[in-house]
Amino acid sequence: MPDEGPGHAANWLAAHGHTLTCTKLFEPNPVFPALPDFDGLLLLGGAMSVHDEDRLPWMLEEKAFIRAALQVGKITLAICLGAQLVAEALGAEVKPNHAPEIGFWTVRFSAKSLAHPLLQGWPEKAAVLHWHLDTFTVPPGAMRVGMSAGCATQGFVWGDGVIGLQFHPEMTVAMVEQLMAFEGHEQAEEQEFVQTAEQIRAKLKSVWKGRKLLESLLANLVALHEGETVASGS
C-alpha cells in the first residue's frame, strides 16, 4: 500500500552497503525481480487480506513469486500481511484474529525463540506497533516467535533464513502518522486492543524499540550471506 514501505529497513540496508529494490504492487503492472537478481526478500504490509485474490488478481502472481523464492532458499523477512502470505505459502492457516490489534502493545518472546540465531540480541519483551485484523497459525516445521495479549501468534521462524512478524518494527514516526491518516484512525474509538490516535501518538517514542529489533534481525539475517541485493514488496 502507498502508506507502507521499508522504513527503518531501508535506512539500515543503505547504511551497511546493501542494495534495495522495490516492487510496488499497488501500481499498475508490477514487475517482480528475477530470482537470480536478489539474495533476500522483504515482504511488507497492506490493508488487504491474503484471501482477496478475486478482488486483487495480482495477489496470485505475488503468491507464486513468494513460493518460488522460498523453494530456492531466499532469505526472507516478512511483516504483517507479508508474514501472513509467507505463512500461507508454508501451509499455515490465515484467519481473522479474535479482535483487531492496533497500537503499541507488548510482545513477549519465548526463551526458545530467543535462542534462535536470527533473534540473537532480542529482549524478552518489547512494546511494538501493531495494525492488523487477521492472524495466522504457526506453519508446519516453524517455531513461534512470540505472543501478545491480543494475538497468540506474533511471528514465526522457519529454518535459518525465513522469519515472519505480525507486528511492525519497520515503521518510522512519519509512517505511523501516514498510516493513521490513510486508515482514517483519527476518530477511532478505544477498544480492548485498539488504541486511539491520541494514545498512539503518546507512545510514538516506542518506534525505536521496533527499530532496534529490526536492526538486530537484519544484521543476523545478512550475516548468513554477504553482498546481498534485497528486494522488497508492498
Short mmCIF file of C-alpha atoms in Angstrom, two decimals:
data_model
loop_
_atom_site.label_atom_id
_atom_site.label_comp_id
_atom_site.label_asym_id
_atom_site.label_seq_id
_atom_site.Cartn_x
_atom_site.Cartn_y
_atom_site.Cartn_z
CA MET A 1 0.00 0.00 0.00
CA PRO A 2 1.17 3.61 -0.53
CA ASP A 3 1.24 4.12 3.25
CA GLU A 4 3.54 1.12 3.76
CA GLY A 5 7.25 0.96 2.99
CA PRO A 6 10.61 -0.42 4.15
CA GLY A 7 11.12 2.41 6.66
CA HIS A 8 13.92 1.63 9.09
CA ALA A 9 14.90 -1.40 7.00
CA ALA A 10 15.80 0.83 4.05
CA ASN A 11 17.95 3.04 6.27
CA TRP A 12 19.81 0.08 7.77
CA LEU A 13 20.42 -1.64 4.45
CA ALA A 14 21.75 1.55 2.84
CA ALA A 15 23.99 2.29 5.82
CA HIS A 16 25.51 -1.20 5.55
CA GLY A 17 26.16 -1.12 1.81
CA HIS A 18 23.29 -3.28 0.61
CA THR A 19 21.13 -2.59 -2.43
CA LEU A 20 17.36 -2.41 -2.02
CA THR A 21 14.97 -2.56 -4.97
CA CYS A 22 11.20 -2.09 -4.59
CA THR A 23 8.27 -3.72 -6.37
CA LYS A 24 5.21 -1.55 -5.68
CA LEU A 25 2.30 -3.91 -6.06
CA PHE A 26 -0.27 -1.11 -5.70
CA GLU A 27 0.92 0.37 -9.02
CA PRO A 28 -0.29 -0.90 -12.43
CA ASN A 29 1.57 -3.87 -13.94
CA PRO A 30 4.15 -4.54 -11.21
CA VAL A 31 7.23 -6.42 -12.37
CA PHE A 32 8.76 -8.92 -9.97
CA PRO A 33 12.56 -9.27 -10.00
CA ALA A 34 14.12 -12.41 -11.38
CA LEU A 35 15.13 -14.83 -8.65
CA PRO A 36 18.85 -14.75 -9.55
CA ASP A 37 18.87 -10.95 -9.19
CA PHE A 38 18.49 -10.80 -5.40
CA ASP A 39 19.57 -12.66 -2.28
CA GLY A 40 16.99 -11.51 0.26
CA LEU A 41 13.28 -10.78 0.17
CA LEU A 42 11.49 -8.19 2.32
CA LEU A 43 7.70 -8.51 2.23
CA LEU A 44 5.71 -5.66 3.72
CA GLY A 45 2.19 -4.90 4.88
CA GLY A 46 -1.09 -3.81 3.36
CA ALA A 47 -4.75 -3.40 4.23
CA MET A 48 -5.93 -6.33 2.11
CA SER A 49 -6.36 -9.95 3.15
CA VAL A 50 -4.42 -12.90 1.78
CA HIS A 51 -7.82 -14.20 0.63
CA ASP A 52 -8.55 -11.23 -1.65
CA GLU A 53 -7.34 -12.81 -4.91
CA ASP A 54 -10.74 -12.31 -6.58
CA ARG A 55 -10.66 -8.59 -5.84
CA LEU A 56 -6.91 -8.20 -6.37
CA PRO A 57 -5.75 -10.64 -9.07
CA TRP A 58 -2.11 -9.55 -8.71
CA MET A 59 -2.04 -11.41 -5.39
CA LEU A 60 -1.99 -14.70 -7.30
CA GLU A 61 1.24 -13.64 -9.00
CA GLU A 62 2.69 -12.42 -5.73
CA LYS A 63 1.88 -15.72 -4.01
CA ALA A 64 3.54 -17.67 -6.84
CA PHE A 65 6.60 -15.41 -6.56
CA ILE A 66 6.81 -15.99 -2.79
CA ARG A 67 6.56 -19.76 -3.21
CA ALA A 68 9.30 -19.71 -5.83
CA ALA A 69 11.58 -17.60 -3.61
CA LEU A 70 11.06 -19.94 -0.67
CA GLN A 71 11.70 -23.01 -2.82
CA VAL A 72 15.12 -21.74 -3.87
CA GLY A 73 16.05 -20.74 -0.32
CA LYS A 74 15.97 -16.94 -0.42
CA ILE A 75 16.43 -15.36 3.00
CA THR A 76 13.10 -13.73 3.78
CA LEU A 77 11.80 -11.16 6.26
CA ALA A 78 8.02 -10.78 6.07
CA ILE A 79 5.98 -8.24 8.05
CA CYS A 80 2.23 -8.16 8.80
CA LEU A 81 0.45 -9.02 5.51
CA GLY A 82 3.80 -10.25 4.22
CA ALA A 83 4.08 -12.63 7.16
CA GLN A 84 0.55 -13.87 6.52
CA LEU A 85 1.40 -14.53 2.85
CA VAL A 86 4.54 -16.47 3.76
CA ALA A 87 2.71 -18.38 6.48
CA GLU A 88 0.06 -19.40 3.96
CA ALA A 89 2.74 -20.43 1.46
CA LEU A 90 4.27 -22.68 4.14
CA GLY A 91 0.96 -24.38 4.91
CA ALA A 92 -0.41 -22.32 7.80
CA GLU A 93 -3.97 -21.06 8.16
CA VAL A 94 -4.63 -17.32 7.87
CA LYS A 95 -7.86 -16.20 9.54
CA PRO A 96 -9.41 -13.24 11.35
CA ASN A 97 -7.92 -12.55 14.75
CA HIS A 98 -10.40 -12.66 17.65
CA ALA A 99 -10.14 -8.84 17.78
CA PRO A 100 -8.36 -6.04 15.91
CA GLU A 101 -4.92 -5.22 17.32
CA ILE A 102 -3.94 -1.61 16.64
CA GLY A 103 -1.42 0.48 18.55
CA PHE A 104 1.63 -0.16 20.70
CA TRP A 105 1.25 -3.43 22.61
CA THR A 106 3.81 -5.62 24.34
CA VAL A 107 5.06 -8.78 22.66
CA ARG A 108 6.72 -11.44 24.80
CA PHE A 109 9.35 -13.64 23.17
CA SER A 110 9.88 -17.20 24.39
CA ALA A 111 13.24 -18.40 25.64
CA LYS A 112 13.24 -21.00 22.86
CA SER A 113 12.78 -18.40 20.13
CA LEU A 114 15.41 -16.11 21.66
CA ALA A 115 17.91 -18.96 21.39
CA HIS A 116 17.49 -18.98 17.60
CA PRO A 117 20.43 -17.30 15.78
CA LEU A 118 18.12 -14.92 13.90
CA LEU A 119 16.80 -13.47 17.17
CA GLN A 120 20.19 -13.14 18.84
CA GLY A 121 20.25 -9.93 20.87
CA TRP A 122 16.46 -9.57 21.25
CA PRO A 123 14.97 -8.81 24.70
CA GLU A 124 12.38 -10.95 26.47
CA LYS A 125 9.64 -8.43 25.62
CA ALA A 126 9.09 -5.20 23.72
CA ALA A 127 6.24 -2.73 23.14
CA VAL A 128 5.90 -2.53 19.36
CA LEU A 129 3.40 -1.26 16.80
CA HIS A 130 0.55 -3.49 15.66
CA TRP A 131 -2.01 -2.84 12.92
CA HIS A 132 -3.91 -5.94 11.82
CA LEU A 133 -7.26 -7.71 11.72
CA ASP A 134 -6.04 -11.18 10.65
CA THR A 135 -3.65 -13.66 12.19
CA PHE A 136 -2.01 -16.96 11.22
CA THR A 137 -1.19 -20.30 12.75
CA VAL A 138 2.44 -21.36 13.07
CA PRO A 139 3.46 -23.04 9.79
CA PRO A 140 4.41 -26.73 9.92
CA GLY A 141 8.06 -27.06 10.89
CA ALA A 142 8.30 -23.45 12.07
CA MET A 143 8.82 -22.01 15.56
CA ARG A 144 6.58 -19.39 17.17
CA VAL A 145 8.43 -16.13 17.77
CA GLY A 146 6.21 -14.53 20.39
CA MET A 147 2.75 -13.59 21.56
CA SER A 148 0.83 -10.61 22.89
CA ALA A 149 -2.32 -10.27 24.97
CA GLY A 150 -4.26 -9.56 21.78
CA CYS A 151 -2.72 -12.11 19.42
CA ALA A 152 -1.40 -15.60 20.13
CA THR A 153 1.00 -15.72 17.17
CA GLN A 154 3.20 -12.68 16.71
CA GLY A 155 5.61 -14.34 14.33
CA PHE A 156 7.48 -17.46 13.27
CA VAL A 157 10.92 -18.61 12.20
CA TRP A 158 11.17 -21.27 9.52
CA GLY A 159 14.64 -22.76 9.12
CA ASP A 160 17.58 -20.39 9.43
CA GLY A 161 16.59 -17.76 6.90
CA VAL A 162 12.83 -17.15 6.91
CA ILE A 163 11.07 -15.07 9.54
CA GLY A 164 7.58 -13.60 9.62
CA LEU A 165 6.48 -10.91 12.09
CA GLN A 166 2.88 -9.87 12.71
CA PHE A 167 3.93 -6.53 14.23
CA HIS A 168 5.61 -3.56 12.53
CA PRO A 169 9.25 -2.96 13.58
CA GLU A 170 9.99 -1.12 10.32
CA MET A 171 7.70 1.88 10.76
CA THR A 172 9.07 5.35 11.44
CA VAL A 173 7.12 8.05 13.28
CA ALA A 174 6.19 9.65 9.96
CA MET A 175 4.95 6.30 8.64
CA VAL A 176 2.73 5.78 11.69
CA GLU A 177 1.18 9.21 11.16
CA GLN A 178 0.66 8.42 7.47
CA LEU A 179 -0.91 5.07 8.31
CA MET A 180 -3.35 6.66 10.76
CA ALA A 181 -4.34 9.23 8.13
CA PHE A 182 -4.73 6.57 5.43
CA GLU A 183 -6.85 4.38 7.68
CA GLY A 184 -8.99 7.28 8.94
CA HIS A 185 -7.97 6.43 12.50
CA GLU A 186 -8.29 9.97 13.88
CA GLN A 187 -11.88 9.34 15.01
CA ALA A 188 -11.41 5.70 16.03
CA GLU A 189 -12.72 4.77 19.46
CA GLU A 190 -10.74 2.85 22.04
CA GLN A 191 -11.31 -0.90 22.14
CA GLU A 192 -9.74 -3.71 24.15
CA PHE A 193 -6.77 -3.97 21.78
CA VAL A 194 -7.25 -0.79 19.77
CA GLN A 195 -5.68 2.48 20.88
CA THR A 196 -6.97 5.87 19.79
CA ALA A 197 -4.88 8.20 17.64
CA GLU A 198 -4.10 10.25 20.75
CA GLN A 199 -2.94 7.15 22.63
CA ILE A 200 -0.78 6.04 19.72
CA ARG A 201 0.84 9.48 19.47
CA ALA A 202 1.61 9.37 23.18
CA LYS A 203 3.61 6.19 22.58
CA LEU A 204 5.37 7.12 19.33
CA LYS A 205 8.77 7.07 21.02
CA SER A 206 8.33 3.29 21.17
CA VAL A 207 9.12 3.06 17.44
CA TRP A 208 12.79 2.98 18.46
CA LYS A 209 12.17 -0.38 20.17
CA GLY A 210 10.90 -1.83 16.91
CA ARG A 211 13.84 -0.27 15.09
CA LYS A 212 16.31 -1.96 17.46
CA LEU A 213 14.62 -5.34 16.94
CA LEU A 214 14.67 -4.86 13.18
CA GLU A 215 18.30 -3.78 13.01
CA SER A 216 19.39 -6.74 15.10
CA LEU A 217 17.32 -9.10 12.96
CA LEU A 218 18.66 -7.69 9.69
CA ALA A 219 22.22 -8.00 10.95
CA ASN A 220 21.59 -11.64 11.83
CA LEU A 221 19.89 -12.35 8.50
CA VAL A 222 22.51 -10.65 6.39
CA ALA A 223 25.28 -12.43 8.30
CA LEU A 224 24.08 -15.61 6.57
CA HIS A 225 25.04 -14.16 3.20
CA GLU A 226 27.48 -11.46 2.16
CA GLY A 227 26.96 -8.88 -0.59
CA GLU A 228 23.19 -9.16 -0.88
CA THR A 229 20.72 -7.42 -3.10
CA VAL A 230 17.49 -7.24 -1.13
CA ALA A 231 14.13 -6.90 -2.89
CA SER A 232 11.01 -5.61 -1.19
CA GLY A 233 7.32 -5.70 -1.99
CA SER A 234 4.48 -3.68 -0.51
#
